[in-house]
CSV table of C-alpha atoms and ligand atoms in Angstrom, one decimal:
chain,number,residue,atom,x,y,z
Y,1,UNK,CA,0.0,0.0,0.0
Y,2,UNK,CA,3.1,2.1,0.6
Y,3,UNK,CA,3.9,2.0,-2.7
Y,4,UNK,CA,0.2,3.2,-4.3
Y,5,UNK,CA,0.6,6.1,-1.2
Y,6,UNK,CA,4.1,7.1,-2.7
Y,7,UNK,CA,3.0,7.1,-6.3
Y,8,UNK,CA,0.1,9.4,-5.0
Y,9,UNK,CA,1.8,11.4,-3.4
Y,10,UNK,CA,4.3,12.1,-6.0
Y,11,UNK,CA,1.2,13.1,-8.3
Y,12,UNK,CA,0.0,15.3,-6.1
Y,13,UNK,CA,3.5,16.9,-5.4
Y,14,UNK,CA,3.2,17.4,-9.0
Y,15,UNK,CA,0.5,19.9,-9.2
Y,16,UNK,CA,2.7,22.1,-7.3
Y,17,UNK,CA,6.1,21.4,-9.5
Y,18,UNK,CA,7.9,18.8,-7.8
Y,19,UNK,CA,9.1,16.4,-10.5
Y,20,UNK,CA,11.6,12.8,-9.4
Y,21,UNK,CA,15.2,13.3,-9.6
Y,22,UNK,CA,17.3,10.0,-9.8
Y,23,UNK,CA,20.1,12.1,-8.4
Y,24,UNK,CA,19.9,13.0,-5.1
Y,25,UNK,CA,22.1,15.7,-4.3
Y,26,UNK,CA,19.4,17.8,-6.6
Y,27,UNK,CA,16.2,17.3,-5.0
Y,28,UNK,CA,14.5,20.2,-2.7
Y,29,UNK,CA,12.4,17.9,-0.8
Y,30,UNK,CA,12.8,14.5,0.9
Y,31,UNK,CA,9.4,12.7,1.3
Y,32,UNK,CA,9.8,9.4,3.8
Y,33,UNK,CA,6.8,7.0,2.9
Y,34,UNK,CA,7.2,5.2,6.4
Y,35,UNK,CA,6.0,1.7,7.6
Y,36,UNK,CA,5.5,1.0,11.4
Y,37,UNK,CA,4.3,-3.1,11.1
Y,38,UNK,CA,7.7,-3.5,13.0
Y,39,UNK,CA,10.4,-2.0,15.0
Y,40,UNK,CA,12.8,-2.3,11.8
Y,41,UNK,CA,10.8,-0.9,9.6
Y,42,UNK,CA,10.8,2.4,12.1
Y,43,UNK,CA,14.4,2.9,12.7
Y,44,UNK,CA,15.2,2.4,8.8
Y,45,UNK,CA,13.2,5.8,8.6
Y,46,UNK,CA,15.9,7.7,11.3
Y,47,UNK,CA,18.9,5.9,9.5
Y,48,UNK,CA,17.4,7.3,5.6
Y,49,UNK,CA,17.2,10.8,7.3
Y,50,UNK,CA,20.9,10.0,8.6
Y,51,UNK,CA,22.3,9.7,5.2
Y,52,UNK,CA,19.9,12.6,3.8
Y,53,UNK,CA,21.8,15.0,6.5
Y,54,UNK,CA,25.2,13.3,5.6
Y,55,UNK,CA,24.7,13.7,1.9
Y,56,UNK,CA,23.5,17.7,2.1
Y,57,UNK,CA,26.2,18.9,4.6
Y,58,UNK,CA,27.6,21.4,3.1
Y,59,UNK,CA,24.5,22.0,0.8
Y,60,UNK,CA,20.7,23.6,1.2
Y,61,UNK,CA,18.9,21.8,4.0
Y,62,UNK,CA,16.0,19.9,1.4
Y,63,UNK,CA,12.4,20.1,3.0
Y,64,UNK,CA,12.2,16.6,4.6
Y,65,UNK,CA,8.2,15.1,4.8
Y,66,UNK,CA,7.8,12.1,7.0
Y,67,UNK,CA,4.0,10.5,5.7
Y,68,UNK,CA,2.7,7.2,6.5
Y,69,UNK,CA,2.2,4.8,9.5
Y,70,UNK,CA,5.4,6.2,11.4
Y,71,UNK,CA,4.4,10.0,11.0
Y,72,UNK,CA,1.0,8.4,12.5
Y,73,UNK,CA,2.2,7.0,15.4
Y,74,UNK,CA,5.2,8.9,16.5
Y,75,UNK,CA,4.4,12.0,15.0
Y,76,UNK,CA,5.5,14.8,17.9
Y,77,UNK,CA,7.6,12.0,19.2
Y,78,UNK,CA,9.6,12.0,15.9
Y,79,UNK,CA,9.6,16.4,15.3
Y,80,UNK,CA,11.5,16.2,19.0
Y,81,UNK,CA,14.2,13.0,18.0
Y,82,UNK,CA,15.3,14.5,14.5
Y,83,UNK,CA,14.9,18.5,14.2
Y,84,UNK,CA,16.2,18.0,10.4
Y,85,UNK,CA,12.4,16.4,9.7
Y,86,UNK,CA,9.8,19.4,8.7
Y,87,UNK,CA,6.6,18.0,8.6
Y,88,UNK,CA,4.7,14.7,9.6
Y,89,UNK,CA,2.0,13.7,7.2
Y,90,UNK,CA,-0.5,10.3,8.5
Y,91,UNK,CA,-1.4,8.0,5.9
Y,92,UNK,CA,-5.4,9.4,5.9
Y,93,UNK,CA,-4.0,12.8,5.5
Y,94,UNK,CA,-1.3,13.0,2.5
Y,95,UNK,CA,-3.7,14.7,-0.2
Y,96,UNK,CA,-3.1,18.0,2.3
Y,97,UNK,CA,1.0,17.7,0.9
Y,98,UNK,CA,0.4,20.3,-1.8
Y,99,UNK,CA,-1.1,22.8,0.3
Y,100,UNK,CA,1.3,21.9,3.9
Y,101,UNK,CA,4.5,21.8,1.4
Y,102,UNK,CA,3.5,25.7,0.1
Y,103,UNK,CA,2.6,26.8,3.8
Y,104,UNK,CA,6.0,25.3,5.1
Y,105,UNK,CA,7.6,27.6,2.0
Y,106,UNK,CA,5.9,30.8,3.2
Y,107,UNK,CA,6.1,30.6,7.1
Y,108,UNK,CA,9.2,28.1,7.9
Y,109,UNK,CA,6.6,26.1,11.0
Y,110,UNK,CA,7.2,23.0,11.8
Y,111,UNK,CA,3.9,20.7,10.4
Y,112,UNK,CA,2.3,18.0,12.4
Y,113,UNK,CA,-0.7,16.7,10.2
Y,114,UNK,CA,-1.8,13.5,11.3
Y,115,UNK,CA,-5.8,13.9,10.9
Y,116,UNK,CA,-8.1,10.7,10.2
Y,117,UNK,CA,-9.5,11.9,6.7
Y,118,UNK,CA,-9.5,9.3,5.1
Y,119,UNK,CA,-12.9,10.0,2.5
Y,120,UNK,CA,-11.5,13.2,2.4
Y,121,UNK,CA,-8.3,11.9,1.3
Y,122,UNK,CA,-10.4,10.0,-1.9
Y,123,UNK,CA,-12.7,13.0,-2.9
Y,124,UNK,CA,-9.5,14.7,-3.4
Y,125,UNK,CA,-7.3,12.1,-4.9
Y,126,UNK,CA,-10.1,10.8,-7.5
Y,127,UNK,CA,-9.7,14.6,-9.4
Y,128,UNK,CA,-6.1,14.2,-10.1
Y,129,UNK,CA,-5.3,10.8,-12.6
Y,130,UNK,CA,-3.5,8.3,-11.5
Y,131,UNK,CA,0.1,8.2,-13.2
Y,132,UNK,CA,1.1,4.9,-12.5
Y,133,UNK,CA,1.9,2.8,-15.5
Y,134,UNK,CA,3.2,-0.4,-14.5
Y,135,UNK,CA,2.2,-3.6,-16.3
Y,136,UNK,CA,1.4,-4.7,-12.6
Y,137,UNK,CA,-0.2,-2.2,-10.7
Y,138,UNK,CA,-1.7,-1.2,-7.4
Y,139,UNK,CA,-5.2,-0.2,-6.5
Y,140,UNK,CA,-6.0,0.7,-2.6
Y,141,UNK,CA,-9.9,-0.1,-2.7
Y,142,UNK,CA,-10.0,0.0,1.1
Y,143,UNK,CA,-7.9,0.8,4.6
Y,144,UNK,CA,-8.2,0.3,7.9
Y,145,UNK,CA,-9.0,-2.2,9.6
Y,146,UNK,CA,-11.5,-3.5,12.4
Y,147,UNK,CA,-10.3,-6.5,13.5
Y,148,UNK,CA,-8.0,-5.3,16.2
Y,149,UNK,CA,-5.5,-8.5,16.2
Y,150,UNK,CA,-3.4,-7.6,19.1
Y,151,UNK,CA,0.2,-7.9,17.5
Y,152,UNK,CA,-1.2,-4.7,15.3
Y,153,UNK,CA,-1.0,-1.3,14.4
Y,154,UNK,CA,-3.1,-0.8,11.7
Y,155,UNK,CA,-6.2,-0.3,13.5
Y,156,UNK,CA,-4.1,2.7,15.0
Y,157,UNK,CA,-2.5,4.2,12.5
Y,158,UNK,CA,-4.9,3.6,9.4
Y,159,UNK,CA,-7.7,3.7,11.4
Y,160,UNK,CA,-11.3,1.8,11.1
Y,161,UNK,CA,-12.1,0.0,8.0
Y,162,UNK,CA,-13.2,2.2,5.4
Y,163,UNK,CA,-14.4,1.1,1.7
Y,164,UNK,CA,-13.4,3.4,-1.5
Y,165,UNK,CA,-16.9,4.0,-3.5
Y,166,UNK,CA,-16.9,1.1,-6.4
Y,167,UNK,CA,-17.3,3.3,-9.1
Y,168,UNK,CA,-14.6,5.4,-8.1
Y,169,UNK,CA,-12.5,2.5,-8.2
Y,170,UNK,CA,-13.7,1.0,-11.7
Y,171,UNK,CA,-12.8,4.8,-13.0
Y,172,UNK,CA,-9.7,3.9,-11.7
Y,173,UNK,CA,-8.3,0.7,-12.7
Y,174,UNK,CA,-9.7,2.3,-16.1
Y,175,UNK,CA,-7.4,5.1,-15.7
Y,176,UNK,CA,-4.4,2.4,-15.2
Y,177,UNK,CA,-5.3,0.0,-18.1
Y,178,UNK,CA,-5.2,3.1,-20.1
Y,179,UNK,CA,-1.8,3.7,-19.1
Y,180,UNK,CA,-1.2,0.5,-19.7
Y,181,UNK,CA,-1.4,-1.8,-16.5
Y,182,UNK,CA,-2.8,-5.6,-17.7
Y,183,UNK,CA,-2.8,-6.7,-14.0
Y,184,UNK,CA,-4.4,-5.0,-11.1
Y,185,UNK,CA,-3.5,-5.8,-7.7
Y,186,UNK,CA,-6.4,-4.7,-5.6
Y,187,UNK,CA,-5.3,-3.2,-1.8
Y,188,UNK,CA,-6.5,-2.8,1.1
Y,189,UNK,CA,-4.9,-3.8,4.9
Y,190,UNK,CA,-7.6,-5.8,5.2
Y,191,UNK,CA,-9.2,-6.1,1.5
Y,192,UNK,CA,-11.5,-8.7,1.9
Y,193,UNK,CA,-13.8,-6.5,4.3
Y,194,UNK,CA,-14.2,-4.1,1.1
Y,195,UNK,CA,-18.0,-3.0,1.3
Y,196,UNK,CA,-19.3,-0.3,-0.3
Y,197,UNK,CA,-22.5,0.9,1.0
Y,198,UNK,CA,-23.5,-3.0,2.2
Y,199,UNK,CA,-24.0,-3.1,-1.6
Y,200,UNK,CA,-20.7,-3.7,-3.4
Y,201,UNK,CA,-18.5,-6.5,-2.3
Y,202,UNK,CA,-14.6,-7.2,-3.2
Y,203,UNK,CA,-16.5,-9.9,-5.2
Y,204,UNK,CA,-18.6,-7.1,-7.5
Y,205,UNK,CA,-14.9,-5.5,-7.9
Y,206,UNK,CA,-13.6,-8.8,-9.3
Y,207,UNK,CA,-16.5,-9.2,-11.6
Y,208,UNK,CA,-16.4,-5.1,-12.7
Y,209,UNK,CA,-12.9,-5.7,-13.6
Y,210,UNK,CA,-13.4,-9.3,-15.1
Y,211,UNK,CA,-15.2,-7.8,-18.0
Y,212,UNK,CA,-12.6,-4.5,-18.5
Y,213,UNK,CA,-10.9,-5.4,-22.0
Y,214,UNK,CA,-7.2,-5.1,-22.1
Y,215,UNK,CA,-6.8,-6.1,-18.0
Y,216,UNK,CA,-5.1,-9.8,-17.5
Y,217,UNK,CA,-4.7,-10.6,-14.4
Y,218,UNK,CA,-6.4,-9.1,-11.4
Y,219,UNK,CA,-5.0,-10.0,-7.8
Y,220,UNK,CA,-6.1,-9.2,-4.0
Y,221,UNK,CA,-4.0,-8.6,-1.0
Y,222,UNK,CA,-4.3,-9.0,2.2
Y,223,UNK,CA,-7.3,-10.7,3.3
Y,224,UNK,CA,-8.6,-11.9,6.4
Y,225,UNK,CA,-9.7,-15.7,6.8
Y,226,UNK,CA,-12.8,-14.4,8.7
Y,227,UNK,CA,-13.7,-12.4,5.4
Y,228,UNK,CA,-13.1,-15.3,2.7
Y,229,UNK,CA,-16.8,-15.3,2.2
Y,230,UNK,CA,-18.6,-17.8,-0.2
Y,231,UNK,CA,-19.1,-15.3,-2.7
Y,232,UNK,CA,-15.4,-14.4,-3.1
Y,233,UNK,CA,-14.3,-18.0,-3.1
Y,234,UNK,CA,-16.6,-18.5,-5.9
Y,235,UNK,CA,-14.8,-15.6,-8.2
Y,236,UNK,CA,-11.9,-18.1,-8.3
Y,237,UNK,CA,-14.4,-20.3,-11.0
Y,238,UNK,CA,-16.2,-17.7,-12.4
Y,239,UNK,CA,-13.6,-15.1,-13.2
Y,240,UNK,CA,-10.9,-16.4,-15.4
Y,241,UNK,CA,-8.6,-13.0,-14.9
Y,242,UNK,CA,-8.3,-13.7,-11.0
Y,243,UNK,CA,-4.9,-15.5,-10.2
Y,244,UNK,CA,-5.5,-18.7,-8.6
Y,245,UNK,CA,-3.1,-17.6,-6.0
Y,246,UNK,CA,-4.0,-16.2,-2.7
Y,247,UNK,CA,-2.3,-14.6,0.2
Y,248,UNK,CA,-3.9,-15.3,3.3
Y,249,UNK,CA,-2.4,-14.7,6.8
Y,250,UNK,CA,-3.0,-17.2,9.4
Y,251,UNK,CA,0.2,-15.9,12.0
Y,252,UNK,CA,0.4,-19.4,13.8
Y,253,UNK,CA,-0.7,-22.8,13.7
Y,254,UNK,CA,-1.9,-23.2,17.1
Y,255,UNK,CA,-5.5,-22.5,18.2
Y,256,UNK,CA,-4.4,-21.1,21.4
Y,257,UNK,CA,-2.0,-18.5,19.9
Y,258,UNK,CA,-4.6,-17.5,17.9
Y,259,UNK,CA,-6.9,-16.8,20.4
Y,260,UNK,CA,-4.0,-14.5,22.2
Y,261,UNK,CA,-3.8,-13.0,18.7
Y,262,UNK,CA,-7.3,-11.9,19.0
Y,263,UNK,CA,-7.4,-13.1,15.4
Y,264,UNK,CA,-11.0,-14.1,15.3
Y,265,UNK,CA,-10.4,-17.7,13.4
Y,266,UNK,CA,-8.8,-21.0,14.6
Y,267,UNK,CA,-6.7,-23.3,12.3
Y,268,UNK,CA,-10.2,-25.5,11.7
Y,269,UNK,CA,-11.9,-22.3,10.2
Y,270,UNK,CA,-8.6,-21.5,8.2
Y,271,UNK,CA,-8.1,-24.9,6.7
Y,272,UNK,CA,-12.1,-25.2,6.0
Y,273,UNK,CA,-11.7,-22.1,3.8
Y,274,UNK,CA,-8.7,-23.5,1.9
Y,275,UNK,CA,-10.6,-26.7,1.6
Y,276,UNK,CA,-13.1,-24.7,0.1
Y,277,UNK,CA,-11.0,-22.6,-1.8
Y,278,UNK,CA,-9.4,-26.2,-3.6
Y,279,UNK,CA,-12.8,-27.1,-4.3
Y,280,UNK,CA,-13.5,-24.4,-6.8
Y,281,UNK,CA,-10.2,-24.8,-8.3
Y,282,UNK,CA,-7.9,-27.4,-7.2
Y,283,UNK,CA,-4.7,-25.8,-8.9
Y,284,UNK,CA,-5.1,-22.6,-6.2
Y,285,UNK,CA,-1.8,-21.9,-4.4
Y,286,UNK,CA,-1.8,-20.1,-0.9
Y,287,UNK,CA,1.0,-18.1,0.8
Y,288,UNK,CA,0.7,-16.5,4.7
Y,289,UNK,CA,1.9,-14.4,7.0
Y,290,UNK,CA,3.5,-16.4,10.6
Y,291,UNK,CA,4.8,-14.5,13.7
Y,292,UNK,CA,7.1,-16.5,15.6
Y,293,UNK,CA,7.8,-16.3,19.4
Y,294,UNK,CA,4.8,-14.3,19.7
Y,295,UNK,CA,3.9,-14.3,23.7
Y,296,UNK,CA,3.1,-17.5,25.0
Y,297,UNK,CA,3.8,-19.5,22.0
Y,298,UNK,CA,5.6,-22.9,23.5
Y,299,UNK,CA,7.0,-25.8,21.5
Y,300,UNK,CA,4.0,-27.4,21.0
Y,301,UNK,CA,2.5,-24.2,19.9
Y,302,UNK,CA,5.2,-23.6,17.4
Y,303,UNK,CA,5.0,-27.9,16.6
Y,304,UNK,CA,1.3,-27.1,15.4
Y,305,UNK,CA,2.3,-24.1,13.1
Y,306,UNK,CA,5.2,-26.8,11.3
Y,307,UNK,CA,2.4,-29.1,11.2
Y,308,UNK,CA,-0.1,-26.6,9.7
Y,309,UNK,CA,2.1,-25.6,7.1
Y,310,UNK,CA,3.1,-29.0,5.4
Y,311,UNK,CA,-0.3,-29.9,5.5
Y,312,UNK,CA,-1.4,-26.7,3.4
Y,313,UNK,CA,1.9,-26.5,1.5
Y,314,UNK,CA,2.1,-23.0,1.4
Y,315,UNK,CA,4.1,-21.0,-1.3
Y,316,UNK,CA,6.2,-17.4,-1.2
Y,317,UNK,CA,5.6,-16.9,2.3
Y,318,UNK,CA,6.3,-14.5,5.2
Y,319,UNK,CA,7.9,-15.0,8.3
Y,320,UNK,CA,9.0,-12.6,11.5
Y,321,UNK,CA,9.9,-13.4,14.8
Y,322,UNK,CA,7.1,-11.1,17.1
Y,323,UNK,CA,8.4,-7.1,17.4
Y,324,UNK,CA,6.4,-5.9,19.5
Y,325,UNK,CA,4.3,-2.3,18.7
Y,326,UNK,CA,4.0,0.3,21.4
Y,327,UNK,CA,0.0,0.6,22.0
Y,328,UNK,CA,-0.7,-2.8,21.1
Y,329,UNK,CA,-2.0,-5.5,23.9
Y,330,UNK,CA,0.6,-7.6,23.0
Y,331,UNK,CA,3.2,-4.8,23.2
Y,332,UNK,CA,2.8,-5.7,27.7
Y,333,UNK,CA,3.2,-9.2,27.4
Y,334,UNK,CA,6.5,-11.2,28.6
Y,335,UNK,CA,8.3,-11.9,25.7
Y,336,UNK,CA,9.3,-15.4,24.2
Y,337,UNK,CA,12.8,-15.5,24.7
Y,338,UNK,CA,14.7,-14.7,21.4
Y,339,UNK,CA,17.6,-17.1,21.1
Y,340,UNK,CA,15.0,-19.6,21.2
Y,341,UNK,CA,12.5,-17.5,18.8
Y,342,UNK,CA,15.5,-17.5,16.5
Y,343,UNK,CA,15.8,-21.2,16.3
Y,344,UNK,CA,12.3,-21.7,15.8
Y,345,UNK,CA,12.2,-18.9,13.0
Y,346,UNK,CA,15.0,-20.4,11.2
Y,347,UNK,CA,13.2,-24.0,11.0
Y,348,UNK,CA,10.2,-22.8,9.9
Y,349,UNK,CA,12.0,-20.3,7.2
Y,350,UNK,CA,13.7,-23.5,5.9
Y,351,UNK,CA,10.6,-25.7,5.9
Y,352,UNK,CA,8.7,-22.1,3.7
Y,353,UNK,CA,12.0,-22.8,1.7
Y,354,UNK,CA,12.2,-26.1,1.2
Y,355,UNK,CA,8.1,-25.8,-0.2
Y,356,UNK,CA,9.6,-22.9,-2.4
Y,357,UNK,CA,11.9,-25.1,-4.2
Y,358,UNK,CA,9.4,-28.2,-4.5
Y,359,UNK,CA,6.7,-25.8,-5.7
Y,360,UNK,CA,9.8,-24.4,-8.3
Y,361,UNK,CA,11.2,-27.7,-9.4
Y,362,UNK,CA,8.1,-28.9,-10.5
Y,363,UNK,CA,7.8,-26.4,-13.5
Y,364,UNK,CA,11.3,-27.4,-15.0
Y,365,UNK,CA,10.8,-28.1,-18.4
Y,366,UNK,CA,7.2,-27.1,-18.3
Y,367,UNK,CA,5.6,-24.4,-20.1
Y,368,UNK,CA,3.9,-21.7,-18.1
Y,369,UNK,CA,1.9,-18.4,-18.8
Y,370,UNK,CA,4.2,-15.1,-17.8
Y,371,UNK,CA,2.7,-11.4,-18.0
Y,372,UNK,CA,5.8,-9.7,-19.0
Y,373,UNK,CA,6.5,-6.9,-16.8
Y,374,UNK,CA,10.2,-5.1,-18.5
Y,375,UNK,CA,13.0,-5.8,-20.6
Y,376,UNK,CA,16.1,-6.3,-18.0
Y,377,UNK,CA,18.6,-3.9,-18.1
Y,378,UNK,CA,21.2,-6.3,-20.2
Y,379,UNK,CA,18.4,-6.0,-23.2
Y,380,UNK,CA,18.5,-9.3,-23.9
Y,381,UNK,CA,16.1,-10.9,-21.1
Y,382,UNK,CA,12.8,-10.0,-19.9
Y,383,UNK,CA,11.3,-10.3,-16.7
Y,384,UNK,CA,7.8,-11.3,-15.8
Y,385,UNK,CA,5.7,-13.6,-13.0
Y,386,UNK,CA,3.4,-16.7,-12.9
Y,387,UNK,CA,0.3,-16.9,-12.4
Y,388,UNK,CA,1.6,-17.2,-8.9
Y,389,UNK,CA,3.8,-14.5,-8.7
Y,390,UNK,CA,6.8,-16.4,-8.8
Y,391,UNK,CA,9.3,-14.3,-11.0
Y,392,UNK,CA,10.6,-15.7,-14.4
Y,393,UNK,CA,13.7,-14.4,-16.1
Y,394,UNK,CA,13.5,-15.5,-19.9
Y,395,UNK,CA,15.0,-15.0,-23.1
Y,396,UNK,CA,13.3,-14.0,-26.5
Y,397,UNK,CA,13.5,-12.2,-29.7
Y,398,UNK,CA,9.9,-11.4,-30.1
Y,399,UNK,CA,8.1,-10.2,-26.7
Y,400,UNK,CA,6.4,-7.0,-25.3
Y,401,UNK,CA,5.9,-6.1,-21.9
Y,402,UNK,CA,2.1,-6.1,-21.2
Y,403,UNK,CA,1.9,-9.3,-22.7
Y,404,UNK,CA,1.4,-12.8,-21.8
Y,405,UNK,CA,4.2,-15.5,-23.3
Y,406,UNK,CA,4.2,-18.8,-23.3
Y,407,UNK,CA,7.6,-19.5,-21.5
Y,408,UNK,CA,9.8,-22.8,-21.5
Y,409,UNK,CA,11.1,-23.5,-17.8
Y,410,UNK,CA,15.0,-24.4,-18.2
Y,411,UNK,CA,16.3,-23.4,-14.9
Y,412,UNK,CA,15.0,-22.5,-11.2
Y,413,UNK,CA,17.3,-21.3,-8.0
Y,414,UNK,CA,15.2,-20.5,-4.8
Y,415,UNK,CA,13.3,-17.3,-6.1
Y,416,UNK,CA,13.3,-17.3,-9.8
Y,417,UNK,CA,12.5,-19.6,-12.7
Y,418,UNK,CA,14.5,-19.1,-15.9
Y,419,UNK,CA,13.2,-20.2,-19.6
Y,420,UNK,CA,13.1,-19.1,-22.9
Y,421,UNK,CA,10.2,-18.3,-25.1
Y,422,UNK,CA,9.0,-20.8,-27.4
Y,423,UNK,CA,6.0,-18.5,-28.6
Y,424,UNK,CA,4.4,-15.5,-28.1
Y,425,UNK,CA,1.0,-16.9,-27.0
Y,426,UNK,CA,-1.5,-14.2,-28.3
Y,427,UNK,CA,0.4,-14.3,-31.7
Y,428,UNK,CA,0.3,-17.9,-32.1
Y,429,UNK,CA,-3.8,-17.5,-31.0
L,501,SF4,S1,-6.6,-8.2,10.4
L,501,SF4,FE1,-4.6,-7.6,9.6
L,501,SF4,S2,-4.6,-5.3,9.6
L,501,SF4,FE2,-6.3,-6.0,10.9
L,501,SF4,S3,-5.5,-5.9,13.0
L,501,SF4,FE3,-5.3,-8.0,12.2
L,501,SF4,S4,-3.2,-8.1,11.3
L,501,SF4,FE4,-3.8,-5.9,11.6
């Protein structure tokens, strides 16, 4: 979502003559998109503004903007720790950048802007186009989140869930295709809850976009296991542009770490959705989200979240060890201790790895569909994904990006896939 936010933010910027500079030393302003999901993310904002300082030492101080879940939570917090930073923008307040940039130019005040305006934020952003023109690109249709799991900030710093009007969405995803996206990735922090006046489901979006000529692919992330209604599951048959790969976050294995969560499902719930979900199609792939060491979690606890994951097979998934997030519940609790989180992260990473390369070896000298995303930089290979996002790294004489090739697997490591193309599909149709 960071990255929709950023490319927003740089077309409203626009409007008042910022443009992107690839070379640092020339830029005027410094805008920090932030992410607070974990204590990493936070300090890799304070060590950016490091180098910013380091870099402009002898030169014009640049305006530097702090936006996004950060600015939300630690907003006076950060103004006090690093005086170099100008202005905090929230994440439900960035359309006000144009105007806060030219008030900072006039009267040199500090800006604190960390307002929940979050339909504000649309009614503004829907008037100015959307400049994004990736093959793949993002599309927040909703933020927030209700759920109030108790590892999480979101609920904090995005506030409650909130649902983008459809047609404003539809207009666009139009907008992007004519700029040349062929997949949309619809967003939201928890995008499964998308509602639009108890009318418009994430399933209607799906469908909406199903029937838009040009668009490919159409993907959803992140949903909620609670929010994987019948409905939606059903758009995996019925809607032959939806990737038949999901991300779904389950966090742990074990019923009672859930519960501690405050996540709202158990592991029976979870796995009754993906049996449902291999019912409509049975080539569907899944990936999650798991927090290790999270407060509580014992052996066993950490046994049933191994246990879970062979049994679902999960692909291309995500792993921390718990980092706790001031003003969360679970921010109080005694910690796991971490030499032991650490051992338990790494076996689980190598058991998401070892699925990884089983999942890759079996497309060796297979053919498999690729949207073709660029042309590397060496000019003679292209890069593009699977229908399961896995990356593939090919060779041809005749592709485009924006298109889909039929590619010949010759080669895998860990991430990638490599192959050559036999065909360009749509030609040879
Ligand atoms: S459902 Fe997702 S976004 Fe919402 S509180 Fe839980 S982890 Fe955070």
């Amino acid at each position: 979502m960071n990255e929709y936010d950023s490319n927003r933010i740089y077309d409203l910027t626009s409007i008042i003559g910022y443009k992107k500079t690839h070379v640092k030393k020339d830029a005027d302003c410094f805008v920090l998109n932030t992410c607070h999901i974990r204590k990493k993310a936070t300090e890799k904002v304070y060590d950016e503004i490091g180098r910013v300082k380091k870099d402009f030492k002898n030169l014009k101080k640049p305006l530097v903007v702090v936006s996004g879940c950060v600015a939300q939570a630690e907003s006076e917090e950060m103004i006090k720790r690093e005086p170099y930073i100008d202005m905090v923008i929230g994440p439900q307040s960035y359309h006000k950048i144009g105007d806060l940039i030219l008030n900072y130019e006039r009267k040199k005040e500090k800006i604190n802007e960390t307002k929940f305006d979050v339909i504000g934020k649309f009614d503004e952003l829907k008037k100015i186009p959307n400049s994004q023109n990736k093959i793949s690109s993002y599309l927040t249709i909703q933020e927030g989140c209700d759920k109030f799991c108790h590892f999480c900030v979101v609920p904090y710093t995005r506030g409650p869930e909130y649902s983008r009007p459809f047609v404003q969405v539809v207009d666009e995803a139009k907008n992007l295709i004519s700029n040349g996206a062929r997949e949309i990735i619809l967003l939201g922090q928890n995008v499964n809850a998308y509602n639009y006046n108890k009318k418009y489901k994430l399933s209607s979006l799906i469908k909406a976009l199903n029937n838009i000529e040009n668009l490919k692919r159409i993907r959803f992330t992140t949903s909620h296991p609670k929010d994987m209604t019948d409905d939606l599951i059903d758009c995996y048959r019925d809607c032959e542009k939806l990737m038949p790969f999901l991300h779904l976050p389950i966090q742990s294995g074990s019923n009672k770490i859930l519960k501690l969560m405050n996540r709202k499902h158990d592991r029976e719930y979870y796995m009754s959705v993906v049996e449902k979900l291999n019912k409509v199609d049975k080539n569907i792939k899944i990936s999650s989200d798991f927090i290790v060491g999270y407060p509580g979690e014992t052996d066993r606890d950490f046994e049933d979240t191994m246990e879970l994951v062979e049994k679902v097979g999960f692909v291309n998934s995500y792993s921390f060890i718990f980092s706790p997030r001031p003003g969360t519940p679970a921010a109080v609790k005694k910690l796991t201790n971490l030499a032991e989180s650490e051992i338990r992260l790494k076996k689980l990473q190598n058991k998401l790895e070892n699925l990884r390369y089983r999942n890759n070896q079996k497309y060796l000298k297979q053919h498999c569909e690729v949207l073709i995303e660029n042309k590397l930089d060496n000019q003679e290979e292209f890069f593009g994904r699977t229908k399961y996002m896995t990356p593939v790294i090919f060779k041809s004489d005749n592709c485009k990006a924006g298109e889909l090739a039929n590619i010949k697997i010759t080669s895998f490591n860990q991430k990638n896939l490599f192959g050559i193309s036999k065909n360009n599909k749509e030609k040879a149709a």
